[in-house]
Short mmCIF file of C-alpha atoms in Angstrom, two decimals:
data_model
loop_
_atom_site.label_atom_id
_atom_site.label_comp_id
_atom_site.label_asym_id
_atom_site.label_seq_id
_atom_site.Cartn_x
_atom_site.Cartn_y
_atom_site.Cartn_z
CA UNK T 1 -27.46 4.49 2.08
CA UNK T 2 -26.93 7.56 -0.11
CA UNK T 3 -24.32 7.84 -2.90
CA UNK T 4 -21.78 9.56 -0.64
CA UNK T 5 -21.95 6.62 1.78
CA UNK T 6 -21.87 4.10 -1.06
CA UNK T 7 -18.69 5.69 -2.43
CA UNK T 8 -16.80 4.07 0.45
CA UNK T 9 -18.78 0.83 0.66
CA UNK T 10 -19.03 -0.59 -2.85
CA UNK T 11 -17.27 -3.85 -3.74
CA UNK T 12 -14.61 -2.13 -5.85
CA UNK T 13 -13.29 -0.04 -2.92
CA UNK T 14 -10.59 -2.59 -2.21
CA UNK T 15 -7.51 -0.46 -1.72
CA UNK T 16 -6.76 3.07 -0.66
CA UNK T 17 -3.34 4.62 -0.97
CA UNK T 18 -2.17 7.04 1.69
CA UNK T 19 1.08 8.71 2.68
CA UNK T 20 2.69 11.79 4.17
CA UNK T 21 4.69 13.74 1.56
CA UNK T 22 7.50 16.01 2.78
CA UNK T 23 9.32 18.24 0.32
CA UNK T 24 12.00 20.92 0.27
CA UNK T 25 11.59 23.62 -2.41
CA UNK T 26 11.88 23.84 -5.28
CA UNK T 27 9.84 20.78 -6.18
CA UNK T 28 7.03 19.58 -8.44
CA UNK T 29 5.44 16.17 -8.96
CA UNK T 30 3.49 15.22 -12.08
CA UNK T 31 0.72 12.82 -11.03
CA UNK T 32 -0.72 10.54 -13.70
CA UNK T 33 -1.92 7.65 -11.52
CA UNK T 34 -5.47 7.76 -12.99
CA UNK T 35 -7.06 7.56 -9.53
CA UNK T 36 -10.78 8.33 -9.40
CA UNK T 37 -10.44 10.71 -6.46
CA UNK T 38 -7.49 12.10 -4.50
CA UNK T 39 -7.55 13.94 -1.19
CA UNK T 40 -4.70 16.30 -0.33
CA UNK T 41 -4.35 18.11 2.99
CA UNK T 42 -1.58 20.66 3.48
CA UNK T 43 -0.18 20.36 7.00
CA UNK T 44 2.88 22.58 6.66
CA UNK T 45 4.53 25.04 4.30
CA UNK T 46 2.83 25.57 0.96
CA UNK T 47 1.56 23.63 -2.02
CA UNK T 48 0.18 24.47 -5.46
CA UNK T 49 -2.11 22.14 -7.39
CA UNK T 50 -2.80 22.52 -11.11
CA UNK T 51 -5.50 20.24 -12.55
CA UNK T 52 -6.37 20.81 -16.21
CA UNK T 53 -7.59 24.43 -16.39
CA UNK T 54 -7.73 24.92 -12.60
CA UNK T 55 -4.93 26.01 -10.29
CA UNK T 56 -4.83 26.91 -6.61
CA UNK T 57 -2.23 27.82 -4.00
CA UNK T 58 -2.84 25.97 -0.73
CA UNK T 59 -1.67 26.76 2.78
CA UNK T 60 -1.72 24.77 6.06
CA UNK T 61 -5.17 23.39 6.80
CA UNK T 62 -6.43 23.75 3.22
CA UNK T 63 -7.85 20.62 1.60
CA UNK T 64 -8.01 19.75 -2.10
CA UNK T 65 -10.13 17.10 -3.81
CA UNK T 66 -8.82 16.18 -7.26
CA UNK T 67 -11.17 14.28 -9.56
CA UNK T 68 -9.50 11.79 -11.91
CA UNK T 69 -8.51 10.25 -14.13
CA UNK T 70 -6.78 13.24 -15.74
CA UNK T 71 -3.16 14.03 -14.79
CA UNK T 72 -2.33 17.00 -12.59
CA UNK T 73 0.68 18.73 -11.08
CA UNK T 74 1.57 19.37 -7.43
CA UNK T 75 4.41 21.74 -6.54
CA UNK T 76 5.66 24.35 -4.09
CA UNK T 77 4.88 27.10 -6.62
CA UNK T 78 4.14 27.63 -10.30
CA UNK T 79 7.15 27.01 -12.50
CA UNK T 80 9.13 24.79 -10.13
CA UNK T 81 10.98 21.96 -11.91
CA UNK T 82 9.45 18.48 -11.89
CA UNK T 83 11.43 16.02 -9.80
CA UNK T 84 9.09 13.00 -9.97
CA UNK T 85 6.21 11.42 -11.83
CA UNK T 86 3.58 9.11 -10.32
CA UNK T 87 2.09 6.56 -12.71
CA UNK T 88 -0.77 4.01 -12.36
CA UNK T 89 -0.23 1.62 -9.47
CA UNK T 90 1.54 4.46 -7.61
CA UNK T 91 4.74 3.74 -9.51
CA UNK T 92 7.21 6.54 -8.81
CA UNK T 93 9.80 7.50 -11.44
CA UNK T 94 12.02 10.45 -12.36
CA UNK T 95 10.87 12.68 -15.25
CA UNK T 96 13.16 10.67 -17.53
CA UNK T 97 11.77 7.30 -16.37
CA UNK T 98 14.19 6.02 -13.71
CA UNK T 99 12.78 4.29 -10.56
CA UNK T 100 12.57 6.67 -7.61
CA UNK T 101 10.92 4.77 -4.77
CA UNK T 102 14.07 3.90 -2.84
CA UNK T 103 15.45 7.41 -3.13
CA UNK T 104 12.33 9.16 -1.80
CA UNK T 105 11.02 6.58 0.69
CA UNK T 106 11.53 7.48 4.36
CA UNK T 107 9.50 4.73 5.99
CA UNK T 108 6.28 2.85 5.43
CA UNK T 109 4.07 5.85 4.59
CA UNK T 110 6.54 8.73 4.35
CA UNK T 111 7.76 9.97 0.97
CA UNK T 112 9.51 13.02 -0.46
CA UNK T 113 12.78 14.66 -1.47
CA UNK T 114 13.59 15.57 2.17
CA UNK T 115 12.20 13.81 5.28
CA UNK T 116 12.50 17.11 7.16
CA UNK T 117 11.27 19.36 4.37
CA UNK T 118 9.02 22.32 5.28
CA UNK T 119 6.28 21.49 2.77
CA UNK T 120 4.15 18.62 4.14
CA UNK T 121 1.03 17.21 2.52
CA UNK T 122 -1.20 14.26 3.38
CA UNK T 123 -2.07 12.42 0.16
CA UNK T 124 -4.83 9.79 -0.08
CA UNK T 125 -6.07 8.33 -3.35
CA UNK T 126 -9.01 6.12 -4.28
CA UNK T 127 -8.05 4.15 -7.40
CA UNK T 128 -11.66 3.28 -8.28
CA UNK T 129 -14.90 4.97 -7.25
CA UNK T 130 -17.24 2.44 -8.85
CA UNK T 131 -20.45 3.26 -10.67
CA UNK T 132 -22.25 4.50 -7.56
CA UNK T 133 -19.19 6.49 -6.52
CA UNK T 134 -19.39 8.36 -9.79
CA UNK T 135 -22.72 9.79 -8.60
CA UNK T 136 -20.45 11.66 -6.17
CA UNK T 137 -17.25 12.27 -8.13
CA UNK T 138 -19.14 13.56 -11.18
CA UNK T 139 -20.50 16.33 -8.95
CA UNK T 140 -17.01 17.64 -8.21
CA UNK T 141 -14.97 19.91 -10.49
CA UNK T 142 -11.49 18.82 -11.55
CA UNK T 143 -10.15 20.60 -8.46
CA UNK T 144 -12.31 21.37 -5.41
CA UNK T 145 -10.69 23.34 -2.60
CA UNK T 146 -11.94 23.40 0.99
CA UNK T 147 -10.31 26.25 2.95
CA UNK T 148 -8.80 25.65 6.37
CA UNK T 149 -11.26 25.55 9.23
CA UNK T 150 -14.17 24.04 7.33
CA UNK T 151 -13.75 20.60 8.93
CA UNK T 152 -12.66 19.57 12.40
CA UNK T 153 -8.90 20.13 12.70
CA UNK T 154 -8.69 17.23 15.16
CA UNK T 155 -9.50 14.82 12.32
CA UNK T 156 -6.55 16.10 10.31
CA UNK T 157 -4.27 15.91 13.34
CA UNK T 158 -5.35 12.33 14.02
CA UNK T 159 -4.81 11.29 10.40
CA UNK T 160 -1.37 12.91 10.33
CA UNK T 161 -0.40 11.13 13.54
CA UNK T 162 -1.58 7.73 12.28
CA UNK T 163 0.32 8.12 9.01
CA UNK T 164 3.46 8.79 11.04
CA UNK T 165 3.42 5.60 13.09
CA UNK T 166 2.71 1.87 12.99
CA UNK T 167 0.51 -0.16 15.29
CA UNK T 168 -2.04 -2.92 15.58
CA UNK T 169 -4.91 -2.53 13.14
CA UNK T 170 -3.14 0.40 11.48
CA UNK T 171 -4.54 -0.15 8.00
CA UNK T 172 -8.11 -0.30 9.32
CA UNK T 173 -7.65 2.89 11.35
CA UNK T 174 -6.23 4.68 8.32
CA UNK T 175 -9.07 3.41 6.12
CA UNK T 176 -11.66 4.86 8.45
CA UNK T 177 -9.86 8.17 8.96
CA UNK T 178 -9.23 8.69 5.24
CA UNK T 179 -12.88 7.94 4.49
CA UNK T 180 -14.13 10.30 7.20
CA UNK T 181 -11.88 13.19 6.18
CA UNK T 182 -12.84 12.70 2.52
CA UNK T 183 -16.56 12.63 3.33
CA UNK T 184 -16.24 15.74 5.50
CA UNK T 185 -14.33 17.53 2.74
CA UNK T 186 -16.96 16.66 0.11
CA UNK T 187 -19.77 17.74 2.42
CA UNK T 188 -18.02 21.03 3.24
CA UNK T 189 -17.39 21.78 -0.43
CA UNK T 190 -20.95 20.89 -1.48
CA UNK T 191 -22.40 23.09 1.29
CA UNK T 192 -20.63 26.14 -0.12
CA UNK T 193 -20.92 25.20 -3.81
CA UNK T 194 -24.32 23.51 -4.31
CA UNK T 195 -23.76 21.35 -7.40
CA UNK T 196 -26.06 22.03 -10.34
CA UNK T 197 -25.73 18.50 -11.73
CA UNK T 198 -26.25 16.39 -8.59
CA UNK T 199 -29.78 14.95 -8.62
CA UNK T 200 -29.26 13.05 -5.36
CA UNK T 201 -28.26 16.31 -3.62
CA UNK T 202 -30.83 18.57 -5.24
CA UNK T 203 -33.73 17.03 -3.38
CA UNK T 204 -32.41 17.44 0.15
CA UNK T 205 -33.93 20.93 0.39
CA UNK T 206 -37.45 19.46 0.11
CA UNK T 207 -38.49 17.08 2.94
CA UNK T 208 -40.80 15.00 0.73
CA UNK T 209 -38.23 14.58 -2.04
CA UNK T 210 -35.50 13.89 0.49
CA UNK T 211 -37.62 11.17 2.08
CA UNK T 212 -38.28 9.59 -1.32
CA UNK T 213 -34.58 9.65 -2.21
CA UNK T 214 -33.64 8.11 1.14
CA UNK T 215 -36.20 5.35 0.64
CA UNK T 216 -34.84 4.50 -2.80
CA UNK T 217 -31.21 4.63 -1.66
CA UNK T 218 -31.85 2.53 1.43
CA UNK T 219 -34.26 -0.07 0.00
CA UNK T 220 -33.66 -0.34 -3.76
CA UNK T 221 -35.02 -3.91 -3.74
CA UNK T 222 -38.53 -2.75 -2.85
CA UNK T 223 -41.05 -2.52 -5.68
CA UNK T 224 -41.52 1.22 -5.34
CA UNK T 225 -44.28 3.11 -7.11
CA UNK T 226 -44.64 6.88 -7.19
CA UNK T 227 -47.64 6.48 -4.86
CA UNK T 228 -45.50 4.51 -2.38
CA UNK T 229 -42.80 7.16 -2.43
CA UNK T 230 -45.39 9.91 -1.99
CA UNK T 231 -46.70 8.17 1.12
CA UNK T 232 -43.14 8.05 2.50
CA UNK T 233 -42.90 11.79 1.95
CA UNK T 234 -46.44 12.38 3.30
CA UNK T 235 -47.54 14.24 0.17
CA UNK T 236 -49.82 13.41 -2.73
CA UNK T 237 -48.60 11.48 -5.74
CA UNK T 238 -48.96 14.54 -7.99
CA UNK T 239 -47.09 16.75 -5.53
CA UNK T 240 -44.15 14.37 -5.25
CA UNK T 241 -43.96 13.87 -9.00
CA UNK T 242 -43.90 17.64 -9.60
CA UNK T 243 -41.39 18.45 -6.88
CA UNK T 244 -39.12 15.51 -7.68
CA UNK T 245 -39.04 16.30 -11.38
CA UNK T 246 -38.36 20.00 -10.76
CA UNK T 247 -35.60 19.48 -8.17
CA UNK T 248 -33.96 16.27 -9.33
CA UNK T 249 -34.44 16.80 -13.04
CA UNK T 250 -36.01 13.42 -13.82
CA UNK T 251 -39.05 11.39 -12.74
CA UNK T 252 -38.75 9.35 -9.52
CA UNK T 253 -38.83 5.95 -11.19
CA UNK T 254 -36.24 6.96 -13.78
CA UNK T 255 -33.90 8.00 -10.97
CA UNK T 256 -34.64 4.72 -9.18
CA UNK T 257 -33.76 2.73 -12.30
CA UNK T 258 -30.42 4.52 -12.66
CA UNK T 259 -29.64 3.97 -8.98
CA UNK T 260 -30.47 0.26 -9.17
CA UNK T 261 -28.34 -0.26 -12.26
CA UNK T 262 -25.38 1.59 -10.74
CA UNK T 263 -25.61 -0.65 -7.68
CA UNK T 264 -25.82 -3.72 -9.88
CA UNK T 265 -22.83 -2.58 -11.90
CA UNK T 266 -20.69 -2.47 -8.75
CA UNK T 267 -22.05 -5.74 -7.34
CA UNK T 268 -20.88 -7.50 -10.49
CA UNK T 269 -17.36 -7.14 -9.07
CA UNK T 270 -18.17 -9.98 -6.67
CA UNK T 271 -17.83 -13.24 -8.65
CA UNK T 272 -19.68 -15.14 -5.90
CA UNK T 273 -22.93 -13.30 -6.67
CA UNK T 274 -25.10 -14.72 -9.41
CA UNK T 275 -27.02 -12.37 -11.69
CA UNK T 276 -30.27 -13.53 -10.07
CA UNK T 277 -28.87 -12.72 -6.61
CA UNK T 278 -27.81 -9.25 -7.76
CA UNK T 279 -31.23 -8.72 -9.36
CA UNK T 280 -32.94 -9.54 -6.07
CA UNK T 281 -30.73 -7.09 -4.19
CA UNK T 282 -31.45 -4.16 -6.49
CA UNK T 283 -35.13 -4.69 -7.23
CA UNK T 284 -35.36 -6.68 -10.47
CA UNK T 285 -37.59 -9.73 -10.77
CA UNK T 286 -34.89 -11.89 -12.37
CA UNK T 287 -31.41 -11.90 -13.77
CA UNK T 288 -32.93 -11.81 -17.25
CA UNK T 289 -34.86 -8.61 -16.46
CA UNK T 290 -31.74 -7.03 -14.96
CA UNK T 291 -29.64 -8.04 -17.96
CA UNK T 292 -32.10 -6.46 -20.40
CA UNK T 293 -32.24 -3.17 -18.45
CA UNK T 294 -28.47 -3.16 -17.95
CA UNK T 295 -27.78 -3.66 -21.65
CA UNK T 296 -30.15 -0.84 -22.59
CA UNK T 297 -28.51 1.54 -20.14
CA UNK T 298 -24.83 0.76 -20.70
CA UNK T 299 -24.70 -0.76 -24.18
CA UNK T 300 -23.18 -4.06 -23.04
CA UNK T 301 -24.27 -7.05 -20.99
CA UNK T 302 -23.65 -7.65 -17.28
CA UNK T 303 -21.47 -10.63 -18.24
CA UNK T 304 -19.25 -8.44 -20.40
CA UNK T 305 -18.94 -5.88 -17.62
CA UNK T 306 -18.09 -8.56 -15.05
CA UNK T 307 -15.32 -9.92 -17.26
CA UNK T 308 -13.70 -6.47 -17.27
CA UNK T 309 -14.14 -6.01 -13.51
CA UNK T 310 -12.55 -9.27 -12.46
CA UNK T 311 -9.64 -9.10 -14.89
CA UNK T 312 -6.34 -9.36 -13.01
CA UNK T 313 -5.52 -5.96 -11.54
CA UNK T 314 -2.11 -4.42 -11.12
CA UNK T 315 -1.01 -5.14 -7.54
CA UNK T 316 -0.47 -2.10 -5.35
CA UNK T 317 1.90 -3.76 -2.92
CA UNK T 318 5.31 -2.20 -2.35
CA UNK T 319 8.01 -2.85 -4.89
CA UNK T 320 11.45 -1.52 -5.75
CA UNK T 321 10.05 1.32 -7.86
CA UNK T 322 6.76 2.24 -6.19
CA UNK T 323 5.66 3.56 -2.78
CA UNK T 324 3.75 1.61 -0.22
CA UNK T 325 -0.03 1.37 -0.29
CA UNK T 326 -2.60 1.10 2.47
CA UNK T 327 -4.80 -1.95 1.95
CA UNK T 328 -8.44 -1.00 2.14
CA UNK T 329 -11.12 -3.27 3.58
CA UNK T 330 -12.91 -5.69 1.31
CA UNK T 331 -16.65 -5.15 1.21
CA UNK T 332 -19.15 -7.86 0.33
#
C-alpha cells in the first residue's frame, strides 16, 4: 500500500468533514480550521481561494487542494468582505466572534449565506493526515489547482448528489466518494506537476525502483536487504542501489526505515496495540528496537507520542455554533 493509499487508511483518519456551500455575492470566509488537507470543488458560479502567497480564481468543475494547517480565504472575488470565520472543530463564527451555525445552516450538510445562492462549492476536509499521510501532503503546494475535466465529472456529480440527500449508509458512501475524488485530484495534479520532493513518486518512472518501493510499502515487516529488493526488481544489487539513490534521493534501506517509522507513528494511535505488536507489523525485532529507532528519528519516545495521540480530542459532532460533520470510518 503506497503513501497515497495509506493517507486514507491510517488509524488517525477517524473523521472527515464534508458539506455543500452555497453563497450569494459578495462573500468571503476566513478558514482557520487547521485541517491537514481540504478539497474544494466548484459546482456553480465562481470562487477565489487565497492561501498564503498563492491565489486562484476557480470556475465550475475546477478543483482545489489546500494544504494545512495555515489559514486561507475563500470568496467570490478578491476584496469581498468577510462574513464568516471557520475555526478548529469546524466552529463557525462571525468575524467579530458571534456563533453563526444556526444562521447559515440549511440542512444536514448544506451551509451558506443563501440556500439558493449562485456560487456553490463542495468542501471536504481531513483534520489529520497522520505521519504517513504527510508523505503525500508534503508533496503538495499550499494551493494545488486541478482544472475542470481532469477527473471524471460523474464522480463530482455523484458526490454533489449524495451531499444533497440522506439515506441508509450515507456517511460510508460519502467517506468513499470524498476519498476517491481526493485521490483522483492528487493524482491529476501530480501527473501535470511532477513533485521534486516526493521520493515515493520519483521512482515510478523506473520499473526496478517502482517494484522495490511497492515491496517496501506493501510488506514493511519483511527483513528486506538491498539484494532482496534488487531481486524483486530483477536487476543487480549495484544497479538498484544506483538507480534508487539517484531517483529517490536516499538509499533503499534509509527510505525503508523512514517508511516503517511513519507507519509505527500512526499505529501508536491505537491503544490496543502494544509496542511489540507494532514493531512486528513494521519490521522491527522488538518494541525496544523500535523505541530506539523512533527516538533517534523523532526526538521523543513512542510512549510520549502515544500520550499526545490519545489525548481527548475536540468532538466534531454538531453543536449550536458549528456545522455538521461526516463521521469517517475507524480503521484498525
